[in-house]
mmCIF file of N, CA and C in Angstrom:
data_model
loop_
_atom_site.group_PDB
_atom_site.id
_atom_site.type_symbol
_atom_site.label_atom_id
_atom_site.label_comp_id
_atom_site.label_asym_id
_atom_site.label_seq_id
_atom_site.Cartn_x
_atom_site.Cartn_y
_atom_site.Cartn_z
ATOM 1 N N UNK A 13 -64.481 -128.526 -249.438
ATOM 2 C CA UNK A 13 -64.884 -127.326 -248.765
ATOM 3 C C UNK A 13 -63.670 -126.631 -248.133
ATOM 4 N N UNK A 14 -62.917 -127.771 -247.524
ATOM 5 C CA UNK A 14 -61.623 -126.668 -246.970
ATOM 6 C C UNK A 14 -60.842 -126.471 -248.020
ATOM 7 N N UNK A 15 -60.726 -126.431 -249.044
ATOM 8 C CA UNK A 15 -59.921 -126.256 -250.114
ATOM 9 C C UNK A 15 -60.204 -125.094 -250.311
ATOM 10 N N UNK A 16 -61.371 -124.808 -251.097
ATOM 11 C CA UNK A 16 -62.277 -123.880 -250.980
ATOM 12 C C UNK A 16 -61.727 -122.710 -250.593
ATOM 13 N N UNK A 17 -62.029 -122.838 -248.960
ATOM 14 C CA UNK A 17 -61.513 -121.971 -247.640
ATOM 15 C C UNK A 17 -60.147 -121.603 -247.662
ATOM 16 N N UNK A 18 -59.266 -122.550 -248.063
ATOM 17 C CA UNK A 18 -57.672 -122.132 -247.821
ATOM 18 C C UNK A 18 -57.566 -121.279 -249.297
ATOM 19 N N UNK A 19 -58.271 -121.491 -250.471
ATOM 20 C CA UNK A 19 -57.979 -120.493 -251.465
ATOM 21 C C UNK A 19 -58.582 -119.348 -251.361
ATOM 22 N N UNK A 20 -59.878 -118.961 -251.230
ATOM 23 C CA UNK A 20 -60.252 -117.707 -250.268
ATOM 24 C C UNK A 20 -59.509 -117.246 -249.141
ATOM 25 N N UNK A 21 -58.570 -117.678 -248.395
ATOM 26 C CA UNK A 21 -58.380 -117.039 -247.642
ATOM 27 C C UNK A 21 -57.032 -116.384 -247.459
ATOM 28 N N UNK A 22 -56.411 -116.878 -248.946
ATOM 29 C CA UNK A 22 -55.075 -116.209 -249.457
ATOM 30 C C UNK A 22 -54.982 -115.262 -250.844
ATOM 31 N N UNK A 23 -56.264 -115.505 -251.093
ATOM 32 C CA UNK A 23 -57.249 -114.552 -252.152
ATOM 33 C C UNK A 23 -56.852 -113.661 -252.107
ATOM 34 N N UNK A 24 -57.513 -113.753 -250.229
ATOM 35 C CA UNK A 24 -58.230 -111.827 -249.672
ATOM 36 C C UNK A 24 -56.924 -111.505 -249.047
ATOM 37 N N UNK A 25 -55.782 -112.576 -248.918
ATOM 38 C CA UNK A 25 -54.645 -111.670 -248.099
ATOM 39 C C UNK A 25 -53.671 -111.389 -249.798
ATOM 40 N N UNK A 26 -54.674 -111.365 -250.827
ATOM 41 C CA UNK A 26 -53.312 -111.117 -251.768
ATOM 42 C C UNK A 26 -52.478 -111.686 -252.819
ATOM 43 N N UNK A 27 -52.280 -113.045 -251.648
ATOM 44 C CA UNK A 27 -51.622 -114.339 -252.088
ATOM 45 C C UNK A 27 -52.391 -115.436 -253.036
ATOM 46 N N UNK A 28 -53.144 -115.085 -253.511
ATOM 47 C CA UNK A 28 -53.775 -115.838 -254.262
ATOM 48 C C UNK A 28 -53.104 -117.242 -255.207
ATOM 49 N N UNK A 29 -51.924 -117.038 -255.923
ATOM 50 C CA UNK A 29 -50.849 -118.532 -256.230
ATOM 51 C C UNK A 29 -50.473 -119.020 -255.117
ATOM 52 N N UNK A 30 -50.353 -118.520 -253.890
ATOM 53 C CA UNK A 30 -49.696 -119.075 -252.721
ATOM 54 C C UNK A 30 -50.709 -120.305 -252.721
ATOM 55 N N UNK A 31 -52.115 -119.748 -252.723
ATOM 56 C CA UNK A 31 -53.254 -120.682 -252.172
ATOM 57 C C UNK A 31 -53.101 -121.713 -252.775
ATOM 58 N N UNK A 32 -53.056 -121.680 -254.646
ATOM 59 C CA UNK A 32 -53.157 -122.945 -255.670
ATOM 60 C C UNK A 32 -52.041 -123.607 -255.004
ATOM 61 N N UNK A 33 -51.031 -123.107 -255.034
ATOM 62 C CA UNK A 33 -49.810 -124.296 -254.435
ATOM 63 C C UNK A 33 -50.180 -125.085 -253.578
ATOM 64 N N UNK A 34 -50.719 -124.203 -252.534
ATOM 65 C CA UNK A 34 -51.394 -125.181 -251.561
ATOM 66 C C UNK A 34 -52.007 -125.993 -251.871
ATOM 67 N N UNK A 35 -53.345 -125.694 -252.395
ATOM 68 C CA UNK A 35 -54.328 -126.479 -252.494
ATOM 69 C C UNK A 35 -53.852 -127.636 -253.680
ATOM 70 N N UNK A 36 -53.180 -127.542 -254.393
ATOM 71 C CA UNK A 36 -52.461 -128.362 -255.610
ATOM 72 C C UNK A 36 -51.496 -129.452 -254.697
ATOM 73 N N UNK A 37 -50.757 -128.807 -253.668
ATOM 74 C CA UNK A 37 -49.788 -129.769 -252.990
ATOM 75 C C UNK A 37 -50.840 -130.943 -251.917
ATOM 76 N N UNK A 38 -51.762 -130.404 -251.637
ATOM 77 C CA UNK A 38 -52.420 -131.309 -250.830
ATOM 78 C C UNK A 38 -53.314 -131.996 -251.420
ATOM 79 N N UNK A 39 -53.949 -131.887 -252.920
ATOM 80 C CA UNK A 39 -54.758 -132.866 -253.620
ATOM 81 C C UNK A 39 -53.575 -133.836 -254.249
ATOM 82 N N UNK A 40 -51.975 -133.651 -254.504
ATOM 83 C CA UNK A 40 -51.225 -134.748 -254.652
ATOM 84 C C UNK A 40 -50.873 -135.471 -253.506
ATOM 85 N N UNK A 41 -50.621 -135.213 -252.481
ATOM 86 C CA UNK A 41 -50.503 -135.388 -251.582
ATOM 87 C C UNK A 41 -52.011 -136.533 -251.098
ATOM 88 N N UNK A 42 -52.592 -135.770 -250.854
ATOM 89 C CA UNK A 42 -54.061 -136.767 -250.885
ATOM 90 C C UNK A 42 -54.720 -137.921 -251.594
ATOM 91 N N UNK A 43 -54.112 -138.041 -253.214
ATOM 92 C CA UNK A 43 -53.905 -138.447 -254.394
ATOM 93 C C UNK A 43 -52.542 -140.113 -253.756
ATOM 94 N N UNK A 44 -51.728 -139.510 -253.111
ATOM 95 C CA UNK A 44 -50.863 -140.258 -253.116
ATOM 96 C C UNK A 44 -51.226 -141.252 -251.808
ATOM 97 N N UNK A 45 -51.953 -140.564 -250.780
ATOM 98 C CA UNK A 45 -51.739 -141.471 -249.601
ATOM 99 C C UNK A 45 -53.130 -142.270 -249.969
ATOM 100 N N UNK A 46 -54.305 -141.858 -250.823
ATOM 101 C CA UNK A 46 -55.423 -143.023 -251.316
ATOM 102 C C UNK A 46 -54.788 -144.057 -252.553
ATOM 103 N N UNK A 47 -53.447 -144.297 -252.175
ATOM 104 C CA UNK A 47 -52.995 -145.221 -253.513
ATOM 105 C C UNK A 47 -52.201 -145.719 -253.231
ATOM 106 N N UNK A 48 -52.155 -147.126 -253.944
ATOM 107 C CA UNK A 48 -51.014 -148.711 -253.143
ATOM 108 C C UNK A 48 -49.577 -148.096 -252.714
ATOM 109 N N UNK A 49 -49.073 -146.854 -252.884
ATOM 110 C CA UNK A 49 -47.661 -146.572 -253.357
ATOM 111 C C UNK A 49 -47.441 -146.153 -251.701
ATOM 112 N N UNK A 50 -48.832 -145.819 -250.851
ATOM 113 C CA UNK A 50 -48.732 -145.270 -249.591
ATOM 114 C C UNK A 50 -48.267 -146.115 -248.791
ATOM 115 N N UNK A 51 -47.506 -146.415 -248.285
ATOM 116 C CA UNK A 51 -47.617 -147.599 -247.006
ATOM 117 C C UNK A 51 -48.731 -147.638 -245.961
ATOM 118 N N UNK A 52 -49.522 -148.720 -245.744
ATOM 119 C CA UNK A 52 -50.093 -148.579 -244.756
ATOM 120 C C UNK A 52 -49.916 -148.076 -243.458
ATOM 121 N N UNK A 53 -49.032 -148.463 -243.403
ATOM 122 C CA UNK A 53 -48.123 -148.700 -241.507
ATOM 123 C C UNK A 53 -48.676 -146.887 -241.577
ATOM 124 N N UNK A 54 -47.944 -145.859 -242.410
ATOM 125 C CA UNK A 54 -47.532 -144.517 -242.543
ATOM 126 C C UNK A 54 -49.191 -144.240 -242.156
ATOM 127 N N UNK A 55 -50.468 -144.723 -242.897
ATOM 128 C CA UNK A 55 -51.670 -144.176 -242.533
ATOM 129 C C UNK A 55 -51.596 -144.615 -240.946
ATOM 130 N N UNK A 56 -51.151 -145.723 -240.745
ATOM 131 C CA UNK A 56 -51.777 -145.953 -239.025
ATOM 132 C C UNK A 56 -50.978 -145.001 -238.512
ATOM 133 N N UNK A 57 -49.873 -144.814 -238.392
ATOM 134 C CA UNK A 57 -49.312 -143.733 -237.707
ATOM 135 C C UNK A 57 -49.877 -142.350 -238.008
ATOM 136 N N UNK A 58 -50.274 -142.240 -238.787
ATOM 137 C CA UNK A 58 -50.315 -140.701 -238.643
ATOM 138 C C UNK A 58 -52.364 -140.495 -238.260
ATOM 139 N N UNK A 59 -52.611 -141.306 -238.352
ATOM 140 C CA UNK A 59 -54.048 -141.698 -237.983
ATOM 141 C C UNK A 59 -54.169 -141.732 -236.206
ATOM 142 N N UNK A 60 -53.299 -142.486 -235.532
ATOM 143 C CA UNK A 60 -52.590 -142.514 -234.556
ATOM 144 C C UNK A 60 -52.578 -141.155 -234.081
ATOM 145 N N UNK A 61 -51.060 -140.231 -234.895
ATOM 146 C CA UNK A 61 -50.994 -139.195 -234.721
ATOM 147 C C UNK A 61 -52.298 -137.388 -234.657
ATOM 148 N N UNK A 62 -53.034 -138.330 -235.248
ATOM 149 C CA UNK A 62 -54.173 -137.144 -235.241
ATOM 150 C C UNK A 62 -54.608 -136.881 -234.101
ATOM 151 N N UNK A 63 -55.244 -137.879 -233.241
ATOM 152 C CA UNK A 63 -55.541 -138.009 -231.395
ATOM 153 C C UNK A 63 -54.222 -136.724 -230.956
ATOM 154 N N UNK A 64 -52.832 -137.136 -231.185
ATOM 155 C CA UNK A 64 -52.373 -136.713 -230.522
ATOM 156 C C UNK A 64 -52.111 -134.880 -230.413
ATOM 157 N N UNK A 65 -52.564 -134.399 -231.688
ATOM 158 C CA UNK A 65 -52.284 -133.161 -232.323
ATOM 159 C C UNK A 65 -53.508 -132.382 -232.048
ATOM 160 N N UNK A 66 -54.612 -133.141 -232.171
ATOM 161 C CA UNK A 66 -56.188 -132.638 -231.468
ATOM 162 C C UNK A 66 -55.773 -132.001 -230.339
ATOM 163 N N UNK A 67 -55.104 -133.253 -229.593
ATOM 164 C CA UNK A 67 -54.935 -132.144 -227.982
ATOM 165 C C UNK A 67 -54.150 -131.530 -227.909
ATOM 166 N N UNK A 68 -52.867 -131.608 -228.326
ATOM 167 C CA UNK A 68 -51.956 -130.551 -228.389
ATOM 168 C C UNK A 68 -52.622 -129.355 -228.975
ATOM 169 N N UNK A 69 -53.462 -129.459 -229.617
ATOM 170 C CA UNK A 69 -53.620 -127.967 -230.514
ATOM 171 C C UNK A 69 -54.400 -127.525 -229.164
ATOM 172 N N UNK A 70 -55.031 -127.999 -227.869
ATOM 173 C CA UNK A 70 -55.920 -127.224 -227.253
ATOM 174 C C UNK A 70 -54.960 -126.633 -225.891
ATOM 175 N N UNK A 71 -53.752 -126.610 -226.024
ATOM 176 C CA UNK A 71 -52.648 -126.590 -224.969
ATOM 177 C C UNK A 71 -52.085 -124.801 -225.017
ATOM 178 N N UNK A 72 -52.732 -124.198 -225.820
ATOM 179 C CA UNK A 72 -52.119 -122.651 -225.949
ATOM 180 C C UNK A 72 -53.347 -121.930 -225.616
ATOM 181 N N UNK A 73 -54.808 -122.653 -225.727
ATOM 182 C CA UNK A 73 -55.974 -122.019 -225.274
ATOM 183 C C UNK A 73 -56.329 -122.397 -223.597
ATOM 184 N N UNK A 74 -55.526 -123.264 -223.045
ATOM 185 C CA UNK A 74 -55.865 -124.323 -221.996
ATOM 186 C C UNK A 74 -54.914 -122.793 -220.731
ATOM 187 N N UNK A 75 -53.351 -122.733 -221.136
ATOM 188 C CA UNK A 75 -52.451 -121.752 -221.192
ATOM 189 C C UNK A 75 -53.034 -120.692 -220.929
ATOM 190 N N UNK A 76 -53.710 -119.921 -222.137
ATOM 191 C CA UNK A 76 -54.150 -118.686 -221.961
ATOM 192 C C UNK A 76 -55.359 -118.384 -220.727
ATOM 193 N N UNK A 77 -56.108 -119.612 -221.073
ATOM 194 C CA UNK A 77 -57.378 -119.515 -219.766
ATOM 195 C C UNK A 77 -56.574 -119.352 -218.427
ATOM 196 N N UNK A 78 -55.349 -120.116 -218.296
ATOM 197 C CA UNK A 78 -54.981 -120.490 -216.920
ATOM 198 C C UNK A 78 -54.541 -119.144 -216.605
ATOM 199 N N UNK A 79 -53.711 -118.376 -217.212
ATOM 200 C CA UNK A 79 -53.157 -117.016 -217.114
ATOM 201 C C UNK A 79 -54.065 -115.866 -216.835
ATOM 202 N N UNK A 80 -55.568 -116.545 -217.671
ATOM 203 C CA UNK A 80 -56.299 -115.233 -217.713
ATOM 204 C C UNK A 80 -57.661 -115.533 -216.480
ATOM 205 N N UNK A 81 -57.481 -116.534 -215.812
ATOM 206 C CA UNK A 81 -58.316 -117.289 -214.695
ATOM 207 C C UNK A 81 -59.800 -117.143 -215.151
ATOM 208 N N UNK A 82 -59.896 -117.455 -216.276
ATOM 209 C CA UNK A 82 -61.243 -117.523 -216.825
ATOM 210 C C UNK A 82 -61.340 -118.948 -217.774
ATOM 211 N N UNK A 83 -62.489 -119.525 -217.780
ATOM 212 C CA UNK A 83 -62.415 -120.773 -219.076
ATOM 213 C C UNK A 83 -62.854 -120.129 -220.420
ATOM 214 N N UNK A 84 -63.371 -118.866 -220.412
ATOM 215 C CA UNK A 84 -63.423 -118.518 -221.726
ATOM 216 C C UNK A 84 -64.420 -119.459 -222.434
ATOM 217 N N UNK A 85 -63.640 -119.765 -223.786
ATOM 218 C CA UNK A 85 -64.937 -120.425 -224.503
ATOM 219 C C UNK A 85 -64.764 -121.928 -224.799
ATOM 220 N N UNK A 86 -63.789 -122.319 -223.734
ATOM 221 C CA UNK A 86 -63.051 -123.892 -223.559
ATOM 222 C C UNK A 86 -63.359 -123.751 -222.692
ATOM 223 N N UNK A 87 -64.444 -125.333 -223.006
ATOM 224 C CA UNK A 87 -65.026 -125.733 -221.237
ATOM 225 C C UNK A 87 -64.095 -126.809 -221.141
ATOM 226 N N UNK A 88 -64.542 -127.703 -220.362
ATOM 227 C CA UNK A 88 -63.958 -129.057 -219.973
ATOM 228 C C UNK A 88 -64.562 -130.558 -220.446
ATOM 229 N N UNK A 89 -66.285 -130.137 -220.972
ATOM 230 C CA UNK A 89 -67.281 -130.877 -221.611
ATOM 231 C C UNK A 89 -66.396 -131.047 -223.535
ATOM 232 N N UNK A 90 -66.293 -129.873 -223.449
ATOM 233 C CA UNK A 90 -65.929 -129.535 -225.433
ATOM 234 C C UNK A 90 -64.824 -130.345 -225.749
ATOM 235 N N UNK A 91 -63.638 -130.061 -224.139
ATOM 236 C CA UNK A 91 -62.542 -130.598 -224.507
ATOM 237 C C UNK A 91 -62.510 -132.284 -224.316
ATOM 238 N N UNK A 92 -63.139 -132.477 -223.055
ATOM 239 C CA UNK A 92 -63.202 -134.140 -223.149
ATOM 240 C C UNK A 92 -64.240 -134.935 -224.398
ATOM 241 N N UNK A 93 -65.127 -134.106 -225.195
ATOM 242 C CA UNK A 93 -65.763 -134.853 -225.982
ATOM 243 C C UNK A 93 -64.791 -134.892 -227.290
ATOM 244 N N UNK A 94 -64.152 -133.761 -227.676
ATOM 245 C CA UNK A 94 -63.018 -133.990 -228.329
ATOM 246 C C UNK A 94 -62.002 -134.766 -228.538
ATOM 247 N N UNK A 95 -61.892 -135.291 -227.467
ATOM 248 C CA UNK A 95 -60.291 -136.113 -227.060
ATOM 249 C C UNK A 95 -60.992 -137.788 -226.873
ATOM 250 N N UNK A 96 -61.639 -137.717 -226.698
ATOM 251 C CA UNK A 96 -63.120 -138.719 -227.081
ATOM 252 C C UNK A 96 -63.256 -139.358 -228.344
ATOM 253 N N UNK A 97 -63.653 -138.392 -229.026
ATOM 254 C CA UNK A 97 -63.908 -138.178 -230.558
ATOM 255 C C UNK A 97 -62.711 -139.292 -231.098
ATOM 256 N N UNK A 98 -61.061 -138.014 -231.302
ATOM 257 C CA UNK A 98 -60.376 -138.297 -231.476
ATOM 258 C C UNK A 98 -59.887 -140.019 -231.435
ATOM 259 N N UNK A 99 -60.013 -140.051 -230.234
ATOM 260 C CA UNK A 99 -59.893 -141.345 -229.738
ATOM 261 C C UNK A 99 -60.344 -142.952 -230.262
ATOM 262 N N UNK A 100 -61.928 -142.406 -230.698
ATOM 263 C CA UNK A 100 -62.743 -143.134 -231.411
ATOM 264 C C UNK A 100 -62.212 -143.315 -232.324
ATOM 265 N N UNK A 101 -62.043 -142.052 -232.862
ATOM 266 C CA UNK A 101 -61.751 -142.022 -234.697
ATOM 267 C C UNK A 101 -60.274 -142.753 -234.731
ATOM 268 N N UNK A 102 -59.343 -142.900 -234.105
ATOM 269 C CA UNK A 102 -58.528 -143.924 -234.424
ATOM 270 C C UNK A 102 -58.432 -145.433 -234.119
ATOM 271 N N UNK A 103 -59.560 -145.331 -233.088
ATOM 272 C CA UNK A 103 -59.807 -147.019 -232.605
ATOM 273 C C UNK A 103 -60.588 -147.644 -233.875
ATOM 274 N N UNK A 104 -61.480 -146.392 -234.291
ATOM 275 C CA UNK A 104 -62.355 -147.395 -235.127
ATOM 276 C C UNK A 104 -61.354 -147.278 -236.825
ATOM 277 N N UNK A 105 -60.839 -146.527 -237.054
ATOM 278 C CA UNK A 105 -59.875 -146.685 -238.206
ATOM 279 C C UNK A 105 -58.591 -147.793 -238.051
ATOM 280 N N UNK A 106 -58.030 -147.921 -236.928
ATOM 281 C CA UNK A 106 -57.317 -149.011 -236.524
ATOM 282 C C UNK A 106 -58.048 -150.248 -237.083
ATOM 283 N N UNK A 107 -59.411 -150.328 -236.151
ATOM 284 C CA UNK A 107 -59.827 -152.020 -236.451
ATOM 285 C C UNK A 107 -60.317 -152.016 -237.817
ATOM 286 N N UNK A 108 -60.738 -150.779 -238.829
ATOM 287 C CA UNK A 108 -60.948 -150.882 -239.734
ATOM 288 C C UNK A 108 -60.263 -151.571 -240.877
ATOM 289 N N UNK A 109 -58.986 -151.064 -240.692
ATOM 290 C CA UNK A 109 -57.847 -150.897 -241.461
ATOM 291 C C UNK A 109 -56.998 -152.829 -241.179
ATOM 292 N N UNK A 110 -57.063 -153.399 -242.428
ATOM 293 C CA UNK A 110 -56.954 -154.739 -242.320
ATOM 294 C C UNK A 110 -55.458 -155.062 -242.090
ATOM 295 N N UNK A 111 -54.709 -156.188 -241.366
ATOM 296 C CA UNK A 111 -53.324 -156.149 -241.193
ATOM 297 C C UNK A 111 -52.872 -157.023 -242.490
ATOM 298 N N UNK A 112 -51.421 -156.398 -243.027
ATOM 299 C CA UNK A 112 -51.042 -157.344 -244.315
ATOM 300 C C UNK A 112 -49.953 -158.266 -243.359
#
């Protein structure tokens, strides 16, 4: 589905080969990290790394509210169930993920 989305949405700006590249670089890419050649360690880290990029990504909307003394459409419920989420999703991929 987001594939989908990222080729529609370089379609309509034009770029339409821009999109295939894309979408071509991230099904090898995707291709490569579901296969023995990936290192594990590299999935825990960057599995790891997802928690950490969740919240960073909410740090320019967090910013703008503070400037604009409003919460806008970032509450404090959205953001802690998020960082939550996140959280989960690497605890439970951690214990998932078997040690060699």
């Amino acid at each position: 589905q987001n594939m989908v989305l990222l080729v529609l949405a370089y379609k309509y700006r034009g770029q339409a080969s821009k999109g295939v590249v894309v979408v071509v670089g991230f099904s090898v890419m995707l291709a490569w990290m579901c296969s023995d050649w990936c290192p594990i360690e590299l999935l825990r880290y960057l599995t790891a790394f997802n928690a950490l990029v969740s919240l960073a990504s909410r740090v320019p909307q967090i910013y703008a509210n503070f400037k604009a003394q409003s919460t806008g459409a970032l509450s404090v419920v959205t953001t802690a169930g998020m960082a939550l989420g996140s959280c989960a999703r690497v605890f439970t991929t951690y214990m998932d993920i078997p040690s060699r």
